[in-house]
Amino acid sequence: MMSLSRREFLKVTAAGIAVSVLAGPAMAGQQSDEADKWVKGVCRYCGTGCGVLVGVKGDKAVAIKGDPNNHNQGLLCLKGAMLIPVIYAEDRLLKPMIRKGGKGDKLTEVSWDEALNFAADRFKKVLAENGPKAIAYYGSGQALTEESYVANKMWKGGFKSNNVDGNPRLCMASAVAGYISTFGKDEPMGTYDDIDAATCFFIIGSNTSEAHPVLFQRIAKRKESSPNVKVIVADPRRTNTSRIADLHISFKPGTDLALMNGMAHVIVRDEMDDARFHGKYCNFMKGADAVTFEDYKKFLEDYTPEKVEAITGVSAATVVKAAKMFVESAPTISLWCMGINQRVQGVFANNLIHNLHLLTGLICKPGSTPLSLTGQPNACGGVRDVGALAHLLPGGRLVENEGHRKEIEELWKLPPGTIAPANGRHTIALYEGMASGDVKAVFIHCTNPAHTLPNLNKMTKGLQTAFVAMTECFKSAETVKYADVVFPAAFWCETEGVYGCTERRYALIEQAIKPSGEARPALDILMEFGKRVGVDPKLIPFANAADVWEEWRLMSAKSVYNFAGMTRARLKKESGLKWPCPTESHPGTNRRYVKGYDPLVPDNHPDPIFFYGKPNAKATIFLRPYVGPFEPADADYPFVLTTGRVIDHWHTATMTGTVPELQKAYPGAYVEVNPEDANKLKIANGDMVMLETRRDKMAFPARVTDTCMPGLVFTPFFDPKLLVNKLFHDAADPVSREPEYKICATKVYKV
Ligand SMILES: Nc1nc2c(c(=O)[nH]1)N[C@H]1C(S)=C(S)[C@@H](COP(=O)(O)OP(=O)(O)OC[C@H]3O[C@@H](n4cnc5c(=O)[nH]c(N)nc54)[C@H](O)[C@@H]3O)O[C@H]1N2
Ligand SMILES: Nc1nc2c(c(=O)[nH]1)N[C@H]1C(S)=C(S)[C@@H](COP(=O)(O)OP(=O)(O)OC[C@H]3O[C@@H](n4cnc5c(=O)[nH]c(N)nc54)[C@H](O)[C@@H]3O)O[C@H]1N2
Ligand code: SF4
Ligand SMILES: [Mo]
């Protein structure tokens, strides 16, 4: 059934420019006769959030096809099309396990009761002896919304612990802080529909073709539709994405703040800004101080194209060309991802993208929008919107805001003062706290931190020290090695729940089949665990995921994240809806902050646009100076190492690694070295090359290729046998606390 080879798959690929692996509904035809029924869902993998239909025969999932009614219009990439065999992988965890004798002992299979009690007893003891700050929850942008909502409620409302964080801290935290600082509220104003209306794409720090393949197909289709459509790709590497670019800007890693200020300089200098727009809808700020447009102009004097060339290595002419293309080829959509977010200046970099749109008025109009690409399938819906991070509360509220805490206490029917007033530990501080003994017990859900945290030799000390209870689906996940208790969780489509993707779209994954072995839905595991630790059952009066959704849906009406119109029944019928969606008859919102589209902008509002997230209704253009990376190359460590993704693997490859077609395409990690560097260092293709950083060293087979500029090397991070994160520091953005996985200094030499 699933023996589709890569070669066959490529045959169904759209012809034309560098669009990679894509299946159309044609594939479904080959499989549809095998299924008795088709169950609606969302792809397990990326933040594109493609709709799927899962074919079920008897009690087995047998086929998958793209949902023609969702935004992906029936398309899937190879990973999505290969999801079915992952469910039945040999590596599936089917029984609860505990380490009876503590760390160092073996994991033994036990009953659910024994495993749950083992974990709950320890948490109870820690709570009694050390208080709520000594426990933590570390969650995931891949968990279902209902799971994250309940975990957040149990921890912050039940245990009075704000130590709730998760992998979106490693991923979207800078984008969140970028939207909040510029617009007052998180989440983008635009949607994927803007891709079809845009005539200029500014893709910066996103390898869309590998990380969001179906969206990339949509961009490529738009590009093909007219020679007037221009694509700018700003990325130090020459990625597959840059192959469709009219202008590929390859700058020194970590210098793009200068590039974007340089573009703003040219825009203002050449009067390509929209003075009426920014005069009406924007204010200018330098840090916390209000300044004027004149101050901003002065600030930009440091970013003449010539000065930018000296910092970035991009020619002055190219800086001018990029600025002109951004404005003259409008409508313009900006798309960005980890090249921008995973930076010590990640929040500032986000602000600078928003600046370009606000300065030119290219925002809140068809095709013109700054659209942050979300990595994980439910980072937006499940973590950002639910507020399952250490500083957040549901619906865009903040822990440190007394009024917000009060609102949530009322909504959760808690006595005033229940929610602790201080932020909990963000991810890095959490693992540091585990190592120091301040955090004594952690519940890890749907993430594999022993593989993906930065500075792994340091971070795993926390996992070695604290009591670790975790949910998992696959035995070989690295974090299992550190777990004291492992709960086998029902996998994708073995249980139901909502995912919310990049474009504010919520869609339901319906249960298609029963959980494998003894696996249980994580929602049940969390609630059963919580009750045994002593959470008041009244706080979690839920029989199932639909009950949780009902509470969260009704609660949303009290915030600007209003999706009260998305009843479970409606989500079952429709293939996703975009919030705000306040009533059951509301069709969902394509353009936020715009009169006539966004239901939160009153019909009698005097202006067509209303940035209601800000008290003064004005978005902010920030004066954000260029600051370089934390650890630039130097005489001792003369190369820059950057890390990222490959199209066929998902993060730690626990899922994609079980599919031979995907694993064969990328059997292991490697290092990409520029031919010029390879020549100097006498490195040939396949030679083992040592990367040595200030933390550790590790040898990778070389791929000599010009994707990297001289002085830059790249390795993917999926390979559990080569944990590249041991090489990385854990320096992070001071505001978002998102680590700088994109840049560290390294030595490179042939072994
Ligand atoms: N196939 C696949 N798809 C995925 C995932 C996966 O694991 N596999 N994961 C998902 C997740 S959670 C995420 S967050 C996304 C990530 O999606 P992307 O961010 O698109 O992917 P990355 O490969 O991490 O990095 C993107 C680019 O940042 C560039 N970069 C490096 N340094 C800099 C810099 O200084 N400035 C700029 N502007 N760019 C720089 C890199 O060269 C790289 O091409 O992918 C999602 N989609
Ligand atoms: N070097 C480097 N490191 C990075 C990054 C980078 O660009 N470079 N990017 C960072 C980013 S953006 C991200 S998002 C993180 C991702 O990091 P992680 O979240 O740690 O990586 P995943 O492999 O997605 O982990 C998901 C885990 O959940 C398990 N799982 C799958 N399905 C289920 C389920 O239904 N229930 C449960 N309970 N478990 C399940 C999987 O087997 C897997 O072990 O990595 C970060 N680390
Ligand atoms: S583009 Fe992303 S969501 Fe769509 S099928 Fe591929 S992995 Fe799944
Ligand atoms: Mo991510």
Short mmCIF file of N, CA, C and O in Angstrom, two decimals, residues 608-688:
data_model
loop_
_atom_site.label_atom_id
_atom_site.label_comp_id
_atom_site.label_asym_id
_atom_site.label_seq_id
_atom_site.Cartn_x
_atom_site.Cartn_y
_atom_site.Cartn_z
N PRO A 608 -10.21 52.60 8.26
CA PRO A 608 -10.31 51.24 7.69
C PRO A 608 -9.47 50.21 8.45
O PRO A 608 -9.74 49.03 8.39
N ILE A 609 -8.43 50.67 9.14
CA ILE A 609 -7.57 49.75 9.89
C ILE A 609 -7.59 50.16 11.36
O ILE A 609 -7.59 51.35 11.68
N PHE A 610 -7.60 49.17 12.24
CA PHE A 610 -7.65 49.45 13.67
C PHE A 610 -6.73 48.46 14.39
O PHE A 610 -7.06 47.29 14.53
N PHE A 611 -5.55 48.95 14.80
CA PHE A 611 -4.62 48.08 15.53
C PHE A 611 -5.04 48.04 17.00
O PHE A 611 -4.44 48.67 17.87
N TYR A 612 -6.09 47.26 17.26
CA TYR A 612 -6.71 47.29 18.59
C TYR A 612 -5.87 46.61 19.67
O TYR A 612 -6.19 46.67 20.85
N GLY A 613 -4.78 45.97 19.26
CA GLY A 613 -3.92 45.33 20.26
C GLY A 613 -3.18 46.35 21.12
O GLY A 613 -2.74 46.04 22.22
N LYS A 614 -3.04 47.56 20.61
CA LYS A 614 -2.28 48.59 21.33
C LYS A 614 -3.24 49.59 21.96
O LYS A 614 -4.24 49.97 21.34
N PRO A 615 -2.93 50.05 23.18
CA PRO A 615 -3.82 51.00 23.86
C PRO A 615 -4.10 52.26 23.02
O PRO A 615 -5.21 52.77 23.00
N ASN A 616 -3.11 52.75 22.27
CA ASN A 616 -3.33 53.95 21.46
C ASN A 616 -3.69 53.60 20.01
O ASN A 616 -3.71 54.47 19.15
N ALA A 617 -3.95 52.31 19.77
CA ALA A 617 -4.35 51.83 18.44
C ALA A 617 -3.29 52.07 17.37
O ALA A 617 -3.60 52.10 16.18
N LYS A 618 -2.05 52.29 17.78
CA LYS A 618 -0.99 52.50 16.79
C LYS A 618 0.05 51.39 16.89
O LYS A 618 0.50 51.06 17.99
N ALA A 619 0.43 50.85 15.76
CA ALA A 619 1.52 49.88 15.74
C ALA A 619 2.84 50.63 15.87
O ALA A 619 2.90 51.83 15.62
N THR A 620 3.87 49.89 16.28
CA THR A 620 5.13 50.57 16.58
C THR A 620 6.21 50.26 15.54
O THR A 620 6.43 49.09 15.21
N ILE A 621 6.84 51.33 15.05
CA ILE A 621 8.06 51.16 14.26
C ILE A 621 9.22 51.37 15.23
O ILE A 621 9.35 52.43 15.83
N PHE A 622 10.00 50.30 15.43
CA PHE A 622 11.07 50.36 16.43
C PHE A 622 12.42 50.72 15.81
O PHE A 622 12.75 50.25 14.72
N LEU A 623 13.16 51.52 16.53
CA LEU A 623 14.55 51.79 16.15
C LEU A 623 15.40 50.68 16.77
O LEU A 623 15.70 50.72 17.97
N ARG A 624 15.72 49.68 15.98
CA ARG A 624 16.45 48.51 16.50
C ARG A 624 17.82 48.44 15.85
O ARG A 624 17.92 48.06 14.67
N PRO A 625 18.85 48.77 16.59
CA PRO A 625 20.18 48.79 15.98
C PRO A 625 20.68 47.38 15.67
O PRO A 625 20.26 46.41 16.29
N TYR A 626 21.57 47.30 14.71
CA TYR A 626 22.23 46.03 14.39
C TYR A 626 23.15 45.63 15.52
O TYR A 626 23.97 46.43 15.99
N VAL A 627 23.00 44.42 16.00
CA VAL A 627 23.96 43.82 16.93
C VAL A 627 24.26 42.44 16.34
O VAL A 627 23.37 41.77 15.84
N GLY A 628 25.51 42.05 16.41
CA GLY A 628 25.91 40.79 15.77
C GLY A 628 25.56 39.57 16.60
O GLY A 628 24.95 39.68 17.66
N PRO A 629 25.95 38.40 16.11
CA PRO A 629 25.65 37.15 16.81
C PRO A 629 26.44 37.02 18.11
O PRO A 629 27.42 37.73 18.34
N PHE A 630 26.04 36.07 18.95
CA PHE A 630 26.68 35.85 20.24
C PHE A 630 28.12 35.35 20.07
O PHE A 630 29.02 35.80 20.75
N GLU A 631 28.29 34.41 19.15
CA GLU A 631 29.62 33.82 19.01
C GLU A 631 30.07 33.85 17.56
O GLU A 631 29.98 32.85 16.85
N PRO A 632 30.54 35.01 17.08
CA PRO A 632 30.99 35.08 15.69
C PRO A 632 32.29 34.29 15.51
O PRO A 632 32.95 33.96 16.50
N ALA A 633 32.60 34.00 14.27
CA ALA A 633 33.87 33.32 14.00
C ALA A 633 35.01 34.23 14.44
O ALA A 633 34.90 35.45 14.41
N ASP A 634 36.11 33.63 14.88
CA ASP A 634 37.27 34.43 15.27
C ASP A 634 38.54 33.67 14.87
O ASP A 634 38.46 32.63 14.22
N ALA A 635 39.68 34.14 15.33
CA ALA A 635 40.93 33.53 14.90
C ALA A 635 41.03 32.06 15.36
O ALA A 635 41.53 31.20 14.64
N ASP A 636 40.52 31.78 16.55
CA ASP A 636 40.62 30.41 17.08
C ASP A 636 39.58 29.47 16.48
O ASP A 636 39.84 28.29 16.26
N TYR A 637 38.41 29.99 16.27
CA TYR A 637 37.31 29.19 15.70
C TYR A 637 36.83 29.92 14.45
O TYR A 637 35.87 30.68 14.49
N PRO A 638 37.51 29.68 13.33
CA PRO A 638 37.35 30.59 12.19
C PRO A 638 36.12 30.38 11.30
O PRO A 638 35.90 31.16 10.39
N PHE A 639 35.31 29.34 11.56
CA PHE A 639 34.13 29.12 10.73
C PHE A 639 32.85 29.37 11.52
O PHE A 639 32.85 29.31 12.75
N VAL A 640 31.77 29.64 10.77
CA VAL A 640 30.44 29.70 11.40
C VAL A 640 29.73 28.39 11.11
O VAL A 640 29.71 27.92 9.97
N LEU A 641 29.17 27.80 12.15
CA LEU A 641 28.35 26.59 11.99
C LEU A 641 26.89 26.99 12.09
O LEU A 641 26.48 27.71 13.02
N THR A 642 26.08 26.53 11.12
CA THR A 642 24.64 26.74 11.22
C THR A 642 23.94 25.39 11.07
O THR A 642 24.51 24.46 10.49
N THR A 643 22.73 25.29 11.64
CA THR A 643 22.01 24.01 11.63
C THR A 643 20.60 24.21 11.12
O THR A 643 20.08 25.32 11.14
N GLY A 644 19.99 23.14 10.68
CA GLY A 644 18.61 23.26 10.23
C GLY A 644 18.05 21.95 9.76
O GLY A 644 18.49 20.88 10.18
N ARG A 645 17.09 22.06 8.85
CA ARG A 645 16.27 20.91 8.47
C ARG A 645 16.54 20.39 7.08
O ARG A 645 17.08 21.10 6.24
N VAL A 646 16.11 19.16 6.86
CA VAL A 646 16.08 18.58 5.51
C VAL A 646 14.64 18.18 5.23
O VAL A 646 13.89 17.91 6.17
N ILE A 647 14.30 18.13 3.96
CA ILE A 647 12.88 17.97 3.62
C ILE A 647 12.26 16.68 4.16
O ILE A 647 11.11 16.67 4.58
N ASP A 648 13.03 15.59 4.19
CA ASP A 648 12.41 14.30 4.48
C ASP A 648 12.44 13.87 5.93
O ASP A 648 11.90 12.81 6.26
N HIS A 649 13.09 14.63 6.80
CA HIS A 649 13.06 14.24 8.21
C HIS A 649 12.35 15.28 9.05
O HIS A 649 12.45 16.48 8.80
N TRP A 650 11.67 14.77 10.07
CA TRP A 650 11.06 15.64 11.07
C TRP A 650 11.97 15.65 12.29
O TRP A 650 12.22 14.60 12.89
N HIS A 651 12.47 16.81 12.67
CA HIS A 651 13.32 17.01 13.85
C HIS A 651 14.21 15.83 14.18
O HIS A 651 15.21 15.60 13.54
N THR A 652 13.82 15.04 15.21
CA THR A 652 14.73 14.02 15.73
C THR A 652 14.52 12.67 15.04
O THR A 652 15.03 11.65 15.50
N ALA A 653 13.75 12.66 13.98
CA ALA A 653 13.58 11.49 13.11
C ALA A 653 12.98 10.28 13.82
O ALA A 653 13.08 9.16 13.33
N THR A 654 12.35 10.48 14.98
CA THR A 654 11.71 9.33 15.63
C THR A 654 10.58 8.80 14.77
O THR A 654 10.30 7.61 14.77
N MET A 655 9.93 9.70 14.03
CA MET A 655 8.83 9.28 13.17
C MET A 655 9.32 9.01 11.74
O MET A 655 9.19 7.91 11.23
N THR A 656 9.92 10.01 11.11
CA THR A 656 10.36 9.85 9.71
C THR A 656 11.45 8.79 9.57
O THR A 656 11.54 8.14 8.53
N GLY A 657 12.23 8.58 10.62
CA GLY A 657 13.28 7.57 10.57
C GLY A 657 12.74 6.15 10.47
O GLY A 657 13.48 5.22 10.12
N THR A 658 11.44 5.97 10.76
CA THR A 658 10.87 4.63 10.67
C THR A 658 10.36 4.32 9.25
O THR A 658 9.92 3.22 8.99
N VAL A 659 10.40 5.31 8.37
CA VAL A 659 9.88 5.12 7.00
C VAL A 659 11.07 4.95 6.05
O VAL A 659 11.82 5.90 5.84
N PRO A 660 11.25 3.75 5.50
CA PRO A 660 12.44 3.50 4.68
C PRO A 660 12.63 4.51 3.55
O PRO A 660 13.75 4.95 3.30
N GLU A 661 11.53 4.92 2.90
CA GLU A 661 11.66 5.86 1.77
C GLU A 661 12.28 7.18 2.23
O GLU A 661 13.01 7.82 1.49
N LEU A 662 11.94 7.61 3.43
CA LEU A 662 12.46 8.88 3.95
C LEU A 662 13.87 8.70 4.49
O LEU A 662 14.76 9.51 4.25
N GLN A 663 14.06 7.62 5.22
CA GLN A 663 15.35 7.37 5.85
C GLN A 663 16.44 7.17 4.78
O GLN A 663 17.56 7.64 4.94
N LYS A 664 16.06 6.51 3.69
CA LYS A 664 17.04 6.26 2.63
C LYS A 664 17.52 7.57 1.99
O LYS A 664 18.66 7.70 1.59
N ALA A 665 16.61 8.53 1.91
CA ALA A 665 16.98 9.81 1.29
C ALA A 665 18.01 10.55 2.14
O ALA A 665 18.89 11.22 1.61
N TYR A 666 17.89 10.43 3.45
CA TYR A 666 18.84 11.08 4.37
C TYR A 666 19.20 10.11 5.49
O TYR A 666 18.66 10.18 6.59
N PRO A 667 20.14 9.19 5.22
CA PRO A 667 20.45 8.17 6.23
C PRO A 667 21.19 8.72 7.45
O PRO A 667 21.15 8.10 8.50
N GLY A 668 21.86 9.83 7.32
CA GLY A 668 22.61 10.34 8.48
C GLY A 668 23.03 11.78 8.26
O GLY A 668 22.90 12.32 7.16
N ALA A 669 23.54 12.38 9.34
CA ALA A 669 23.96 13.78 9.24
C ALA A 669 25.26 13.88 8.45
O ALA A 669 25.96 12.89 8.23
N TYR A 670 25.55 15.09 7.99
CA TYR A 670 26.72 15.37 7.18
C TYR A 670 27.05 16.84 7.39
O TYR A 670 26.29 17.56 8.05
N VAL A 671 28.17 17.26 6.84
CA VAL A 671 28.47 18.68 6.93
C VAL A 671 28.69 19.24 5.52
O VAL A 671 29.40 18.64 4.71
N GLU A 672 28.01 20.34 5.23
CA GLU A 672 28.19 21.00 3.93
C GLU A 672 29.34 22.00 4.02
O GLU A 672 29.34 22.86 4.90
N VAL A 673 30.32 21.84 3.11
CA VAL A 673 31.50 22.70 3.10
C VAL A 673 31.62 23.32 1.71
O VAL A 673 31.47 22.62 0.69
N ASN A 674 31.89 24.61 1.67
CA ASN A 674 32.07 25.30 0.38
C ASN A 674 33.32 24.77 -0.34
O ASN A 674 34.34 24.49 0.30
N PRO A 675 33.26 24.64 -1.69
CA PRO A 675 34.41 24.09 -2.44
C PRO A 675 35.72 24.85 -2.19
O PRO A 675 36.79 24.22 -2.11
N GLU A 676 35.62 26.17 -2.02
CA GLU A 676 36.83 26.96 -1.78
C GLU A 676 37.50 26.54 -0.46
O GLU A 676 38.71 26.31 -0.40
N ASP A 677 36.67 26.41 0.57
CA ASP A 677 37.18 25.98 1.88
C ASP A 677 37.70 24.55 1.80
O ASP A 677 38.74 24.22 2.36
N ALA A 678 36.94 23.71 1.09
CA ALA A 678 37.32 22.30 0.98
C ALA A 678 38.70 22.18 0.32
O ALA A 678 39.54 21.39 0.75
N ASN A 679 38.89 23.00 -0.67
CA ASN A 679 40.16 23.02 -1.37
C ASN A 679 41.31 23.38 -0.42
O ASN A 679 42.34 22.70 -0.36
N LYS A 680 41.10 24.45 0.34
CA LYS A 680 42.13 24.90 1.29
C LYS A 680 42.41 23.85 2.35
O LYS A 680 43.54 23.66 2.78
N LEU A 681 41.34 23.17 2.79
CA LEU A 681 41.49 22.22 3.91
C LEU A 681 41.71 20.79 3.41
O LEU A 681 41.74 19.85 4.20
N LYS A 682 41.83 20.64 2.07
CA LYS A 682 42.05 19.32 1.44
C LYS A 682 40.95 18.32 1.81
O LYS A 682 41.20 17.17 2.13
N ILE A 683 39.73 18.83 1.77
CA ILE A 683 38.59 17.98 2.09
C ILE A 683 37.90 17.58 0.78
O ILE A 683 37.61 18.43 -0.05
N ALA A 684 37.66 16.27 0.63
CA ALA A 684 36.91 15.79 -0.54
C ALA A 684 35.57 15.25 -0.05
O ALA A 684 35.40 14.93 1.13
N ASN A 685 34.64 15.14 -0.98
CA ASN A 685 33.33 14.57 -0.68
C ASN A 685 33.46 13.26 0.08
O ASN A 685 34.22 12.39 -0.34
N GLY A 686 32.76 13.11 1.18
CA GLY A 686 32.78 11.85 1.91
C GLY A 686 33.87 11.76 2.97
O GLY A 686 33.81 10.89 3.84
N ASP A 687 34.87 12.63 2.91
CA ASP A 687 35.89 12.64 3.96
C ASP A 687 35.24 12.95 5.31
O ASP A 687 34.28 13.70 5.38
N MET A 688 35.83 12.39 6.36
CA MET A 688 35.32 12.74 7.69
C MET A 688 35.93 14.07 8.13
O MET A 688 37.15 14.26 8.06
#
